[in-house]
Structure formats: C-alpha cells, structure tokens
Amino acid sequence: MSKSNNKNSNSNKDLSENNNIAIHLPKMAQAYPDRAAVMFPVKKEYASWTYKQLDQTADSYAHVMKQAGVHKGQKALVFLHSGPDLIASVFALFKMGVLPVLLDPGMGREKMCQCIEHVAPDILIGVREAHIARWFYRQACRSIKLNFTATQWFPGCVNLSKEAVKYNEPFPVMPVAPHETAAILFTSGSTGKAKGVVYEHSIFQQQVKYLRELFKFKPGELDMPGYPLFGLFDIALGMTSVIPRLDPSKPAECDPALLVDTIEEFNVTTCQGSPIIWRRVCDYCKEDEIKLESLKRVITFGAPIPGDLLEELFKVIADEAEIYTPYGATESLPVAIIPGTFLVEHAAARTVEGAGTCIGKPIAGMEVKIIKITDEPIEKFDEDLVLPDGEVGEIIVHGPVVTQEYYQEDEANKLAKIDDGHGRVWHRMGDTGYFDKDHNLWFCGRKAHRVETEKGTLFPVMVEGMANNHPRIQRSALVGIGEKGHQKPVLIVQPKSGSFPEEDKKKDQLSRQILARYDEHELYSQIKDVLYRESFPVDPRHNVKIHREELAVWAAEELGQ
C-alpha cells in the first residue's frame, strides 16, 4: 500500500471530464482544503471536518471497502446518522461506482423490510442498531453479504474508521456515463407503497446546477439542512453543512431553542426544513423576541407552507431574506419554485377563496402540462390529453431532473411514466393542479385524495384552503366516504392548540361558521359533516403530509357508515 501524503497532486486532473457526481468533493477539496465542509454536534459542542479531511476520509473508506470485496455496480444499503460519516460513506460509494440505497427509517418496519427485500442490497453500512435489525429480519436482509460500520464495533462488521488509517492515498473517481445509475432513493410511502427511484448521475449533476442557479448559493455559506441528504448537496456546492440537533425522522419533536442557538452561534445563512419545524421555531422566536438576522434564505419542503406561518416566519428572519418553497417529489425535484413574498402579496388571498395553493412557475428546462385525470396507465403521450389553462387535471413533468423509472416496479412504471414516442419520458406527479392566466402553477391536492361525488369532483387543497384561515383552525382535511362517483364529502378539523371545542355547543358553532363558507359554492355546499380531532396522522419524513386514507376510515366509523 502506498503511504504517499501528496493526496491531490495528480489524481484529479481530469475531474471536469467525469460525469460521476462524486467529482464535486475532490474539486472542492482542491479549491478549499481548509474550509469546514461539515459541522456536527458532539455532546454539547460542535466539531468540524474540513473539505480535505472529508475527501481523504471518503477515499480511505473506499479503499477499505474495495479491499473487503466491494465493487462497481453493487448496491449498498446505508443506515447512518446525519453527519460526516454519512457524507463520507456516500461519497465513497459514488467514487467506487457503487449504488447507495437510501430509505426512510420512519416508514415503519414492515414497509422497510419490503423495500430491502425488493432491492436486494449486497452491502450494509450502518449503525449498530441497523445491524441488530439485520439479525432480527434475516429474510429481508438475506442478500447482504458484506457488512460495515462507520465508527462502532459490531461482530462480523468491518469498522471503516478503524481500517481507514491504513490508507492515505487518493482513490480514483470511477468514470461513468451521464445516464448510469448513481443511487436508488426510496419514496416515503406516505401516500402508497414505498418505491425505489432510480437516480442517474446526470440527474444529480443537474440538481446541483439548479440549486446554484435558483438560490444563488455561494461557496463558503453555511447551510443547516433539515433532511440528511441535503448535506450532500451542500458539499457539492462548496458550502458548510451545519448538522442540526434534531431527529430527522421526528421533525415535529425538534427543540427550537437548539436550532435557534445554532443559527445564531455560527451565523447560518440558509436553513431548510418542513413547515412543522418552522412552526416551532417561529413560536419560540416570537416568545423570546428573537430575530434571525444571519439568514439570507429559508427553504421549506414536504408540503405547502400555511399562509399564517409564512407571515410569522418573515417577522423572525432578516428583512432582506426570502422564503422559498420548491415543488417536486423524489421522482422529480425541483419542478417549480415560488418565493414567499409572492405568496403573501399575490396568492394567499386566492387560497382562502378556494383556488388551491400557488406553487410558482416551472423552472427553466422543465416542461409541465396538465392532463385529464385518470387512474389508468397512459401508454403514449398525446396532446389531446392536455387541458386548457384554468382547468384542474393531473400534473405531468418532463425535464433533466425527471427520473426515468422505479427499480424493478413494472406496474408502478406503467402507472407513473408516459412515453412520448420520441425517447422522452413524462412523469405523472400524482398531484392535481392547473395553470392560471399568468402561467403560475396551482396545487389542488393528491390525485388519490380527490373526492368524487354525484355532483362533481372536490379537490382537497381547494376546499381546505377556505377553512384553514379561520383563527381557531390549525388545519383541515377533506375526505370522501363511499365509492368513487358516489362519495360523501366530510371535512375533518384540527383546532389550534388550546382551542379544542370540547363542548358540543362550541363544536356546533364552529361547524356552522365553516359550512357557511361553502354554502355560496354550488359544489362545496354538499359538505354537511364536520368532525374534530386533536391531531392528524401524518407522514414520518416531514410530519406534514396528512394520511387522508386513515382519516377517511375513521370518519366513516364516526358517522356509522
């Protein structure tokens, strides 16, 4: 083994010619070797790794895995905590041409086992708990032959950090074609079966380009990502990724004081997180009269940000800062983007009137169309499917960040992908929406959540927007009971904390106020039932997507139907 310390002298001269997404790490290590790449909590303090240290660690990890028998084309299931070891391990896999397989632990054991068994990984890189689970779920994990930990000891596993000290020479970044598979990222399964989305290197490269252009990110800025994988993009953009003190699988339980302290201590310039995180941060800042002056931009994801939260958030960040909500999905991200200032000044009032949620204009290079709603596969794209502006239909997208397939999911591919006959694939987002006269895209809810009554179709986000601005309502959910075409619409309301109407008289009064908003609308006037819950079942990834299917079952039981 070479013991050369001249790490980057000759190994990466052709980086610009390699399509591998991993090239960004050594490029940044060359440009900014001593800059902090990642800062992470260790007990009560924060530690950091430089770009040079991160790149060297990724190289050493790659050498260790190669020595153990790992090779290009294999699939590696990764279960590591947010931080430098996760980032170094994933970049090591990219450098080797090995496919990281990433899924959300919050999806539940049964779904997780189904995903693992389906994708059949060759390798597991995980924390101790992941390897214990491997023992318990041997059937699902039977394909795994090589096991690694990042720092911990576990029987039968190679400890990457312990073995890495034997290697200090560069690991060459594996040359790949633009459309070679880079990774398999699983959807959360919050609105159906969790599916493995096949990511190509070209898609990751284009996402880096879009992030740089859309948000004007500059090397040296500090980003605090509310979701672990965003830290990988921080590195590719030359920024410092400040790992927040929160459990990414339970954002609703975050401690806002810890997040605010970190932002202020390090002068973080960008924060990313789901609306549930920002709700807690806003409440904390408002109570303690704190203004986060260092923030240049806030990025929300997972679900549309409520109008009242948006206004509160603007009050606690710098006056010149902007709030952005990108629209997209694991299968295609980003598709569109909208600044919070536009929402507040132009779109929020229309949401209250039942227009849905404005999600902005499609970004450059992304084509978006609205087609007739159907639950059946569409084999070939046809312009006759396209609806005129103003008419609600299903959103389909084509462009450089649109993934081409799910991993070995023939039925899902038939339902989600449309061939245009010219080698291009359109992805069906599974969302409903429409274009207004200014070509702004409006979101009206998931296609699977539409309520089809004998009088017509109700789209949940449009209906809920008319109720959600009531001062006593936290959020609402429209569900349908019965068979499609003959469904009974029911509105379920979650009152704001401390205002749950326990008394029937108060419930009746609030219900009358809500229903009065629908009486003037011919289609919505058929909503006659309002039910109340103290909380809604939500997705584990962002804690904001409402599980309406579960609520529909509950509503039917409550109404005796």
XYZ file of C-alpha atoms in Angstrom:
561
model
C 0.000 0.000 0.000
C 1.222 3.486 -0.853
C 1.886 5.814 2.041
C 2.081 8.947 -0.081
C 0.844 12.113 1.643
C 0.651 14.104 -1.602
C -3.050 13.430 -1.669
C -4.380 15.529 -4.536
C -1.342 16.288 -6.656
C -2.037 14.124 -9.705
C -5.183 12.150 -9.049
C -7.898 14.530 -10.140
C -6.623 16.421 -13.178
C -9.497 15.140 -15.341
C -12.293 15.834 -12.848
C -14.189 18.104 -15.228
C -14.449 15.253 -17.752
C -16.016 12.777 -15.368
C -19.816 12.588 -15.032
C -19.669 10.918 -11.624
C -21.461 13.071 -9.037
C -18.600 12.255 -6.648
C -16.245 14.602 -8.516
C -17.595 17.580 -6.591
C -15.960 16.533 -3.333
C -12.324 16.347 -4.565
C -12.872 19.500 -6.643
C -13.968 21.406 -3.551
C -11.166 19.833 -1.513
C -8.695 21.156 -4.082
C -10.229 24.616 -4.061
C -10.968 24.955 -0.320
C -8.897 22.334 1.534
C -9.024 24.013 4.952
C -12.632 25.238 4.842
C -15.133 23.498 7.118
C -17.174 21.095 4.995
C -19.417 19.787 7.762
C -20.055 20.892 11.326
C -21.797 18.439 13.621
C -22.874 18.167 17.263
C -20.736 16.159 19.662
C -22.386 16.136 23.059
C -22.914 19.829 23.904
C -20.381 21.225 21.446
C -19.895 21.297 17.685
C -16.953 19.701 15.867
C -15.999 20.037 12.208
C -14.268 18.337 9.313
C -12.524 20.288 6.574
C -13.046 19.546 2.905
C -9.610 17.975 2.747
C -10.399 15.763 5.733
C -13.781 14.759 4.318
C -12.296 13.899 0.923
C -9.449 11.916 2.445
C -11.890 10.002 4.638
C -14.106 9.184 1.666
C -11.036 7.930 -0.204
C -9.911 5.812 2.756
C -13.394 4.358 3.192
C -13.440 3.459 -0.489
C -10.098 1.671 -0.164
C -11.353 -0.259 2.873
C -14.498 -1.358 1.063
C -12.608 -2.328 -2.076
C -10.206 -4.421 0.000
C -13.230 -6.154 1.560
C -14.593 -7.095 -1.866
C -16.955 -4.243 -2.749
C -17.027 -3.412 -6.469
C -18.787 -1.264 -9.042
C -22.456 -1.962 -9.700
C -23.243 -3.393 -6.277
C -25.963 -1.909 -4.081
C -25.173 -0.624 -0.590
C -27.898 -0.025 1.968
C -26.891 2.968 4.097
C -28.234 3.496 7.628
C -26.020 6.103 9.308
C -26.822 9.118 11.441
C -26.611 12.618 9.943
C -23.035 13.830 9.974
C -19.617 13.470 8.386
C -19.572 9.663 8.350
C -22.798 9.553 6.350
C -21.481 12.089 3.853
C -18.055 10.434 3.579
C -19.574 6.954 3.164
C -21.979 8.005 0.414
C -19.272 9.873 -1.490
C -17.002 6.831 -1.116
C -19.701 4.677 -2.702
C -20.159 7.171 -5.542
C -16.411 7.205 -6.149
C -16.446 3.399 -6.432
C -19.449 3.288 -8.754
C -21.448 1.501 -6.039
C -25.125 2.434 -5.691
C -26.190 3.858 -2.319
C -29.680 2.676 -1.352
C -31.347 5.196 0.916
C -34.708 4.804 2.612
C -36.567 6.467 5.430
C -36.448 4.559 8.754
C -39.645 6.340 9.738
C -41.682 4.386 7.199
C -42.082 1.520 9.668
C -40.526 -1.933 9.965
C -42.913 -3.766 7.651
C -42.515 -1.334 4.769
C -38.790 -1.123 5.361
C -38.373 -4.887 5.196
C -40.405 -4.995 1.980
C -38.163 -2.334 0.438
C -34.948 -4.073 1.500
C -36.117 -7.463 0.243
C -37.209 -5.913 -3.053
C -33.982 -4.042 -3.798
C -31.763 -6.917 -2.531
C -28.698 -4.917 -1.433
C -25.269 -6.545 -1.425
C -23.832 -4.369 1.340
C -24.976 -2.751 4.577
C -23.217 0.283 6.042
C -24.995 1.065 9.261
C -25.031 1.985 12.904
C -25.153 -0.772 15.499
C -28.974 -0.693 15.637
C -29.178 -1.354 11.896
C -27.035 -4.472 12.219
C -29.085 -5.726 15.156
C -32.181 -5.284 12.993
C -30.416 -7.254 10.237
C -30.185 -10.199 12.620
C -33.867 -9.982 13.509
C -35.035 -9.597 9.901
C -32.818 -12.197 8.263
C -35.273 -12.971 5.473
C -35.457 -9.373 4.269
C -31.678 -8.944 4.615
C -30.604 -12.294 3.182
C -28.983 -10.701 0.102
C -26.498 -8.736 2.237
C -23.059 -10.326 2.181
C -20.727 -7.526 3.275
C -21.279 -5.519 6.456
C -19.675 -2.291 7.636
C -19.972 0.188 10.463
C -18.614 3.737 10.290
C -17.137 4.033 13.774
C -18.654 1.397 16.054
C -17.599 -2.170 16.727
C -20.090 -4.871 15.827
C -19.420 -8.588 15.319
C -18.954 -9.597 11.704
C -18.616 -5.981 10.506
C -15.662 -4.055 9.111
C -15.156 -0.814 11.035
C -14.484 1.766 8.325
C -12.830 4.404 10.506
C -10.602 1.855 12.236
C -9.386 0.324 8.962
C -9.159 3.704 7.174
C -5.915 4.615 8.970
C -4.130 2.047 6.774
C -4.800 4.136 3.654
C -3.900 7.715 2.811
C -3.571 7.619 -0.970
C -6.232 9.022 -3.306
C -8.995 6.791 -4.600
C -9.695 7.463 -8.281
C -13.241 8.593 -9.033
C -14.836 5.896 -11.193
C -15.606 7.268 -14.682
C -19.297 6.887 -15.525
C -21.610 7.769 -18.392
C -24.155 10.531 -17.686
C -27.107 8.139 -17.616
C -25.537 5.417 -15.490
C -27.402 4.668 -12.278
C -25.954 6.569 -9.329
C -28.299 5.651 -6.465
C -31.678 4.237 -5.500
C -33.697 6.573 -3.282
C -36.941 5.303 -1.807
C -40.085 7.360 -1.565
C -41.502 7.713 1.933
C -44.533 5.540 1.223
C -46.740 8.140 2.907
C -49.310 8.053 0.072
C -48.888 4.439 -1.048
C -46.240 1.805 -1.490
C -42.671 2.974 -0.945
C -40.813 2.619 -4.252
C -37.144 2.788 -5.175
C -36.469 5.718 -7.511
C -33.552 5.183 -9.876
C -31.268 8.221 -9.920
C -28.742 8.748 -12.706
C -25.528 10.726 -12.283
C -26.813 13.306 -14.776
C -29.855 13.981 -12.579
C -27.716 14.675 -9.518
C -25.458 16.921 -11.613
C -28.447 18.881 -12.890
C -29.859 19.233 -9.370
C -26.572 20.777 -8.220
C -26.766 23.195 -11.159
C -30.381 24.120 -10.387
C -29.652 24.703 -6.698
C -26.753 27.010 -7.539
C -28.827 28.994 -10.038
C -32.141 29.147 -8.177
C -30.847 30.090 -4.745
C -27.601 31.864 -5.686
C -25.666 29.641 -3.304
C -22.010 30.596 -2.982
C -19.051 28.609 -1.632
C -18.386 29.462 1.990
C -22.016 29.940 3.009
C -23.428 27.936 5.904
C -26.498 25.772 5.365
C -28.416 23.942 8.085
C -30.258 21.102 6.303
C -33.379 19.713 7.948
C -33.070 16.492 5.962
C -29.797 14.497 5.946
C -29.388 14.018 2.185
C -29.359 17.755 1.561
C -25.974 17.786 3.262
C -24.544 16.022 0.202
C -25.610 18.945 -1.981
C -24.027 21.395 0.465
C -20.691 19.690 -0.149
C -21.128 19.716 -3.932
C -21.814 23.466 -3.752
C -18.794 24.271 -1.597
C -20.864 25.293 1.410
C -20.505 24.295 5.045
C -23.213 21.875 6.126
C -24.200 22.562 9.735
C -25.953 19.444 11.019
C -28.877 20.486 13.232
C -29.643 18.979 16.614
C -32.812 17.145 15.624
C -34.017 13.682 14.758
C -34.809 13.914 11.023
C -37.375 11.124 11.405
C -39.261 13.160 14.042
C -39.104 16.829 12.993
C -42.253 17.664 14.973
C -40.321 16.869 18.170
C -37.413 19.209 17.435
C -36.203 21.583 20.147
C -36.441 25.056 18.572
C -34.086 26.538 21.172
C -31.268 24.277 19.977
C -31.912 25.154 16.334
C -32.029 28.894 17.029
C -28.867 28.739 19.168
C -27.001 27.010 16.329
C -28.196 29.518 13.719
C -27.081 32.430 15.886
C -23.792 30.897 17.064
C -22.487 30.150 13.571
C -24.334 32.838 11.564
C -26.047 30.249 9.388
C -27.119 31.781 6.060
C -29.599 29.137 4.835
C -31.991 26.814 6.655
C -34.058 24.026 5.188
C -36.907 22.220 6.861
C -40.531 21.161 6.783
C -43.238 23.607 7.902
C -43.608 21.766 11.214
C -40.026 22.745 12.125
C -40.639 26.372 11.214
C -43.850 26.455 13.215
C -41.901 25.567 16.351
C -39.026 27.933 15.533
C -41.434 30.820 14.889
C -43.282 30.281 18.156
C -40.000 30.191 20.067
C -38.593 33.313 18.377
C -41.836 35.214 18.861
C -41.979 34.369 22.553
C -38.352 35.421 23.167
C -38.384 38.324 20.651
C -35.568 36.819 18.597
C -34.754 37.864 15.040
C -32.520 35.561 12.960
C -30.507 38.261 11.203
C -27.918 35.958 9.585
C -30.457 34.059 7.471
C -30.493 35.010 3.791
C -32.957 32.354 2.755
C -35.299 29.782 4.237
C -36.338 26.763 2.178
C -39.427 24.789 3.138
C -40.335 21.387 1.770
C -42.639 18.430 2.261
C -45.921 20.333 1.931
C -47.161 23.839 1.138
C -46.427 26.306 3.922
C -49.602 27.750 5.504
C -50.164 31.465 4.909
C -50.216 32.400 8.603
C -46.930 30.580 9.212
C -45.370 32.308 6.214
C -46.240 35.729 7.583
C -44.917 34.831 11.039
C -41.694 33.458 9.589
C -40.994 36.680 7.692
C -41.160 38.508 11.033
C -38.356 36.458 12.625
C -35.804 36.464 9.767
C -33.734 39.302 8.303
C -35.752 41.954 6.471
C -33.990 41.259 3.161
C -34.254 37.446 3.476
C -36.543 35.337 1.289
C -38.530 32.180 1.922
C -38.745 29.626 -0.883
C -40.982 26.627 -1.399
C -39.775 24.322 -4.195
C -42.327 21.937 -5.699
C -41.336 18.430 -6.665
C -41.072 14.848 -5.484
C -38.435 12.179 -5.062
C -39.118 11.251 -8.698
C -38.539 14.804 -9.936
C -37.042 17.635 -7.911
C -37.259 20.559 -8.406
C -40.163 21.214 -10.794
C -41.288 24.698 -9.801
C -40.471 27.241 -7.133
C -42.259 30.148 -5.511
C -40.903 32.955 -3.313
C -42.764 33.604 -0.088
C -43.093 37.309 -0.893
C -45.169 36.443 -3.970
C -47.359 34.132 -1.921
C -48.050 36.785 0.699
C -48.609 39.646 -1.751
C -50.457 37.907 -4.583
C -51.549 34.324 -3.916
C -52.543 33.848 -0.267
C -55.853 35.687 -0.665
C -56.832 33.416 -3.543
C -56.088 30.309 -1.462
C -58.662 31.468 1.075
C -61.156 31.799 -1.774
C -60.659 28.169 -2.779
C -58.082 28.498 -5.567
C -55.678 25.946 -4.109
C -52.017 26.635 -3.311
C -49.826 28.509 -5.779
C -46.519 26.701 -6.319
C -44.984 29.118 -8.810
C -43.716 28.860 -12.345
C -41.869 25.834 -13.749
C -38.120 26.352 -13.599
C -36.091 26.746 -16.795
C -35.730 23.475 -18.686
C -38.702 21.788 -17.018
C -41.842 21.175 -19.060
C -45.098 20.914 -17.129
C -48.514 20.026 -18.518
C -51.964 19.443 -17.048
C -53.764 16.387 -18.419
C -57.167 14.777 -17.982
C -57.471 12.830 -14.740
C -57.419 9.075 -14.981
C -56.284 6.305 -12.645
C -55.346 4.087 -15.590
C -51.935 3.777 -17.288
C -51.221 6.066 -20.253
C -49.009 4.282 -22.749
C -48.304 7.174 -25.134
C -48.402 10.916 -24.670
C -50.972 12.698 -26.808
C -51.672 16.444 -26.945
C -55.377 15.615 -26.799
C -54.807 14.733 -23.139
C -53.741 18.294 -22.291
C -56.282 20.544 -20.581
C -56.634 24.306 -21.117
C -55.432 26.816 -18.511
C -57.775 27.108 -15.559
C -58.987 23.513 -15.686
C -57.881 21.119 -12.916
C -56.149 17.933 -14.012
C -53.113 15.786 -13.255
C -49.665 17.386 -13.297
C -47.087 15.711 -15.558
C -43.469 16.786 -15.979
C -40.528 16.259 -18.295
C -37.004 17.593 -17.947
C -33.401 16.963 -16.880
C -34.261 16.038 -13.253
C -37.130 13.678 -14.098
C -36.226 10.122 -13.152
C -36.943 7.500 -15.785
C -38.093 4.547 -13.692
C -38.720 2.873 -10.383
C -36.405 -0.002 -9.527
C -37.957 -3.223 -10.859
C -41.534 -1.946 -10.483
C -43.264 -2.721 -13.784
C -46.784 -1.841 -12.637
C -45.693 1.359 -10.926
C -43.748 2.381 -14.022
C -46.792 1.822 -16.207
C -48.911 3.988 -13.924
C -46.373 6.775 -13.408
C -44.478 7.082 -16.690
C -45.648 8.170 -20.147
C -43.602 7.640 -23.315
C -43.959 10.472 -25.836
C -42.801 8.286 -28.709
C -39.574 10.256 -29.194
C -37.447 8.758 -26.448
C -38.684 11.163 -23.793
C -40.420 10.141 -20.592
C -43.074 12.190 -18.813
C -43.581 11.563 -15.096
C -47.076 11.687 -13.634
C -46.691 13.527 -10.333
C -49.852 12.028 -8.870
C -50.851 15.587 -7.959
C -53.738 17.636 -9.289
C -53.441 21.260 -10.321
C -53.913 23.853 -13.017
C -52.247 26.833 -14.695
C -53.689 30.294 -14.201
C -53.697 33.005 -16.890
C -50.169 34.101 -15.866
C -48.858 30.524 -16.184
C -48.477 30.102 -12.443
C -48.982 26.510 -11.355
C -51.547 25.815 -8.615
C -51.633 22.662 -6.482
C -55.062 21.217 -5.627
C -54.139 18.001 -3.791
C -53.099 14.434 -4.449
C -54.993 12.714 -7.240
C -55.715 9.774 -4.936
C -57.312 12.148 -2.415
C -59.887 13.727 -4.716
C -63.484 13.251 -3.602
C -65.853 12.211 -6.394
C -69.495 12.898 -5.574
C -72.599 12.617 -7.720
C -72.425 16.394 -8.302
C -68.761 16.503 -9.283
C -65.171 16.252 -8.048
C -63.868 18.085 -4.978
C -60.129 18.673 -4.655
C -58.971 18.708 -1.026
C -56.477 21.582 -1.029
C -59.011 23.882 -2.691
C -61.693 23.022 -0.134
C -59.373 23.094 2.870
C -57.939 26.496 1.951
C -61.333 28.053 2.586
C -61.395 26.725 6.157
C -57.766 26.869 7.228
C -57.617 30.639 7.693
C -60.222 30.517 10.472
C -58.480 31.811 13.621
C -59.341 28.682 15.602
C -58.310 26.114 12.971
C -54.816 24.613 12.773
C -55.586 22.627 9.615
C -58.323 20.609 7.991
C -58.652 17.555 5.757
C -61.334 16.742 3.221
C -62.078 13.027 2.839
C -64.639 11.008 0.918
C -66.705 8.135 2.279
C -68.090 5.518 -0.069
C -67.499 4.532 -3.684
C -65.939 6.911 -6.203
C -68.648 8.813 -8.010
C -70.995 8.489 -5.053
C -68.761 9.659 -2.221
C -69.946 11.672 0.738
C -67.572 14.593 1.467
C -66.551 15.096 5.096
C -64.351 17.870 6.480
C -62.169 16.926 9.465
C -60.814 19.801 11.522
C -57.821 20.034 13.857
C -58.341 23.142 16.016
C -55.359 25.167 17.146
C -53.683 24.121 20.372
C -55.664 25.200 23.409
C -58.879 25.792 21.488
C -60.226 22.288 21.014
C -64.014 22.631 21.299
C -64.875 20.003 23.909
C -68.437 21.240 24.333
C -70.964 20.238 21.693
C -72.277 23.806 21.632
C -68.854 25.187 20.691
C -68.378 22.487 18.079
C -71.727 23.296 16.522
C -70.904 26.986 16.428
C -67.533 26.414 14.752
C -69.069 23.929 12.303
C -71.704 26.468 11.258
C -69.012 29.071 10.650
C -67.040 26.648 8.490
C -70.014 25.401 6.473
C -71.212 28.958 5.862
C -68.090 29.452 3.748
C -69.149 26.611 1.487
C -72.843 27.461 1.176
C -72.244 30.001 -1.583
C -70.341 27.444 -3.684
C -72.621 25.061 -5.578
C -70.229 22.119 -5.493
C -68.937 22.654 -1.949
C -72.375 23.240 -0.450
C -72.884 19.460 -0.366
C -70.383 19.291 2.538
C -72.640 18.846 5.551
C -70.456 16.969 8.044
C -67.624 18.453 10.099
C -65.679 16.215 12.506
C -62.982 17.155 15.010
C -59.663 15.591 16.017
C -56.940 16.872 18.322
C -54.267 15.627 15.899
C -53.903 14.186 12.411
C -51.905 11.136 11.313
C -49.018 12.443 9.203
C -46.015 11.189 7.246
C -42.834 10.365 9.202
C -40.444 12.193 6.865
C -41.822 15.736 7.152
C -44.652 15.367 9.693
C -46.947 17.483 7.490
C -48.498 15.259 4.813
C -51.870 14.178 6.146
C -52.790 10.500 5.899
C -56.255 11.130 4.493
C -56.869 7.449 3.788
C -56.610 6.732 7.508
C -58.823 9.697 8.330
C -61.472 8.511 5.850
C -61.746 5.172 7.647
C -62.034 6.979 10.990
C -64.664 9.372 9.627
C -66.783 6.502 8.312
C -66.699 4.863 11.743
C -67.594 8.140 13.472
C -70.580 8.641 11.175
C -71.629 4.992 11.346
C -71.142 4.388 7.629
